[in-house]
Amino acid sequence: MGEEIIKIRYFSDDIERLRYIDGKSDWIDLRAAERVELKAGEFRLIRLGIAMELPAGYEAHVVPRSSTFKTWGLLQTNSMGVIDGSYCGDNDEWRMPVYATRDTCVEMGDRICQFRIVENQPRILFEEVEHLKGTDRGGFGSTGRR
C-alpha cells in the first residue's frame, strides 16, 4: 500500500505533532489543544489544534479512543465525526463535540480521540425494482426477528 501526503496546519506549538505508529494501529491519535473543565450535562466542542488538507477523494473519520469514556466520562455527540475534503481551509480547525456524563477535566495534550482517512464512497445510482433476488430473512437487521 502506498503513502499519502497530508498537508497539516497546527494552531499551536504547544501540542504534540501527529505521527503514525507503524505496526500498532492505522488510527492516529488526536489531542486536546486546550484545557477544558466540564460539569455533568455540559456540551463542548473541544479544539484539536489542527486543520488538514486531505488528499483528493478522501474523508476523515474521527471517533473517541477506547479509554475516552472511562477516563473522562465523555461521549462524542455525533458518535463518529466525518470531515470531508472541503473542510480544508486555514481556519477549519478540527474539534470533537462532547457531552460530559460527570464533572471532568481534560488537560491540554490529552489523547481524547483518533482518526483515519477513508476513500470516499463511489457515486451511486439507485434502480427501483419490484423484487430483490436475495433471500427474504423476514426480520430486522441481523437478528432475523421483528
Short mmCIF file of C-alpha atoms in Angstrom, two decimals:
data_model
loop_
_atom_site.label_atom_id
_atom_site.label_comp_id
_atom_site.label_asym_id
_atom_site.label_seq_id
_atom_site.Cartn_x
_atom_site.Cartn_y
_atom_site.Cartn_z
CA MET A 1 0.00 0.00 0.00
CA GLY A 2 1.35 3.44 -0.93
CA GLU A 3 1.72 6.51 1.19
CA GLU A 4 -0.39 9.65 1.00
CA ILE A 5 0.90 13.10 1.93
CA ILE A 6 -1.43 15.18 4.05
CA LYS A 7 -0.83 18.89 4.49
CA ILE A 8 -1.46 19.86 8.11
CA ARG A 9 -1.64 23.19 9.92
CA TYR A 10 -1.03 23.28 13.67
CA PHE A 11 -2.75 26.02 15.65
CA SER A 12 -0.23 25.84 18.49
CA ASP A 13 3.40 24.93 19.03
CA ASP A 14 2.39 23.52 22.42
CA ILE A 15 0.72 20.34 21.15
CA GLU A 16 2.49 17.18 20.12
CA ARG A 17 2.79 16.66 16.38
CA LEU A 18 0.77 13.87 14.79
CA ARG A 19 2.58 10.68 13.96
CA TYR A 20 1.74 7.32 12.51
CA ILE A 21 2.75 4.46 14.79
CA ASP A 22 3.66 1.69 12.33
CA GLY A 23 2.56 -1.80 13.28
CA LYS A 24 0.38 -0.73 16.21
CA SER A 25 -2.76 0.64 14.54
CA ASP A 26 -3.68 2.59 11.45
CA TRP A 27 -5.73 5.02 13.57
CA ILE A 28 -3.90 8.21 14.57
CA ASP A 29 -4.46 9.79 17.99
CA LEU A 30 -5.68 13.38 18.30
CA ARG A 31 -5.04 15.52 21.38
CA ALA A 32 -6.96 18.25 23.13
CA ALA A 33 -5.47 21.63 22.19
CA GLU A 34 -6.91 23.31 25.28
CA ARG A 35 -7.71 22.62 28.91
CA VAL A 36 -11.45 22.04 29.29
CA GLU A 37 -13.45 21.74 32.51
CA LEU A 38 -16.95 20.35 32.12
CA LYS A 39 -19.79 19.78 34.54
CA ALA A 40 -22.09 16.78 34.15
CA GLY A 41 -24.59 17.51 31.38
CA GLU A 42 -22.49 20.14 29.58
CA PHE A 43 -21.68 20.13 25.86
CA ARG A 44 -18.47 21.48 24.37
CA LEU A 45 -16.54 21.46 21.12
CA ILE A 46 -13.00 20.57 22.21
CA ARG A 47 -10.34 22.09 19.96
CA LEU A 48 -7.94 19.55 18.47
CA GLY A 49 -5.42 22.14 17.29
CA ILE A 50 -5.13 21.03 13.66
CA ALA A 51 -6.52 21.66 10.20
CA MET A 52 -5.75 19.38 7.26
CA GLU A 53 -5.91 19.29 3.51
CA LEU A 54 -6.89 15.70 2.82
CA PRO A 55 -5.87 14.01 -0.43
CA ALA A 56 -8.48 14.26 -3.20
CA GLY A 57 -11.12 11.55 -2.87
CA TYR A 58 -10.70 11.01 0.90
CA GLU A 59 -12.50 11.94 4.10
CA ALA A 60 -11.50 11.59 7.75
CA HIS A 61 -13.44 9.59 10.34
CA VAL A 62 -12.98 10.85 13.91
CA VAL A 63 -14.02 8.66 16.84
CA PRO A 64 -13.33 8.56 20.59
CA ARG A 65 -10.41 6.47 21.84
CA SER A 66 -11.45 3.33 23.71
CA SER A 67 -10.42 4.96 27.00
CA THR A 68 -12.20 8.31 26.48
CA PHE A 69 -15.43 7.44 28.29
CA LYS A 70 -13.70 5.56 31.12
CA THR A 71 -11.13 8.31 31.71
CA TRP A 72 -13.27 11.46 31.32
CA GLY A 73 -16.91 10.33 31.14
CA LEU A 74 -17.22 11.98 27.72
CA LEU A 75 -19.46 10.86 24.87
CA GLN A 76 -18.81 12.10 21.32
CA THR A 77 -22.21 13.58 20.47
CA ASN A 78 -22.15 12.75 16.76
CA SER A 79 -20.94 9.18 17.51
CA MET A 80 -18.49 9.42 14.62
CA GLY A 81 -17.36 12.65 13.03
CA VAL A 82 -16.90 12.78 9.28
CA ILE A 83 -14.62 15.52 7.96
CA ASP A 84 -14.97 15.83 4.23
CA GLY A 85 -12.29 17.09 1.89
CA SER A 86 -13.89 20.53 1.53
CA TYR A 87 -13.14 21.32 5.20
CA CYS A 88 -9.55 22.26 4.43
CA GLY A 89 -9.04 25.99 4.99
CA ASP A 90 -6.55 27.72 7.26
CA ASN A 91 -9.24 28.27 9.91
CA ASP A 92 -11.02 24.89 9.61
CA GLU A 93 -9.76 23.60 12.94
CA TRP A 94 -10.89 20.09 13.83
CA ARG A 95 -12.94 19.82 17.02
CA MET A 96 -14.51 17.00 18.99
CA PRO A 97 -18.13 17.56 20.09
CA VAL A 98 -18.55 16.03 23.55
CA TYR A 99 -21.20 15.63 26.24
CA ALA A 100 -20.00 15.18 29.83
CA THR A 101 -21.72 12.46 31.86
CA ARG A 102 -19.88 13.58 35.00
CA ASP A 103 -17.77 16.53 36.17
CA THR A 104 -14.44 16.18 34.41
CA CYS A 105 -11.34 17.99 33.23
CA VAL A 106 -9.43 17.35 30.00
CA GLU A 107 -5.89 18.70 30.04
CA MET A 108 -4.20 20.18 27.00
CA GLY A 109 -2.34 17.38 25.24
CA ASP A 110 -4.63 14.56 26.46
CA ARG A 111 -5.30 11.98 23.75
CA ILE A 112 -9.10 12.10 23.51
CA CYS A 113 -9.94 10.82 20.03
CA GLN A 114 -8.47 9.22 16.95
CA PHE A 115 -8.90 9.40 13.19
CA ARG A 116 -8.21 7.60 9.97
CA ILE A 117 -8.70 8.66 6.38
CA VAL A 118 -11.03 6.67 4.19
CA GLU A 119 -11.63 6.73 0.46
CA ASN A 120 -14.89 8.44 -0.49
CA GLN A 121 -17.82 6.28 -1.48
CA PRO A 122 -18.18 5.98 -5.26
CA ARG A 123 -21.07 7.71 -6.99
CA ILE A 124 -24.15 5.50 -6.64
CA LEU A 125 -27.26 5.30 -8.77
CA PHE A 126 -30.41 3.69 -7.39
CA GLU A 127 -32.56 1.45 -9.58
CA GLU A 128 -36.11 0.82 -8.43
CA VAL A 129 -37.29 -2.81 -8.85
CA GLU A 130 -40.40 -4.81 -7.92
CA HIS A 131 -38.44 -7.71 -6.37
CA LEU A 132 -34.96 -8.34 -5.00
CA LYS A 133 -33.13 -11.61 -5.69
CA GLY A 134 -31.78 -12.10 -2.17
CA THR A 135 -33.14 -14.48 0.47
CA ASP A 136 -36.05 -12.99 2.42
CA ARG A 137 -35.00 -13.38 6.05
CA GLY A 138 -38.22 -11.76 7.22
CA GLY A 139 -36.63 -9.93 10.11
CA PHE A 140 -34.99 -6.83 11.42
CA GLY A 141 -31.26 -6.31 10.94
CA SER A 142 -29.07 -9.34 11.53
CA THR A 143 -31.30 -10.93 14.17
CA GLY A 144 -33.98 -12.24 11.82
CA ARG A 145 -36.61 -11.16 14.39
CA ARG A 146 -39.17 -8.39 14.27
#
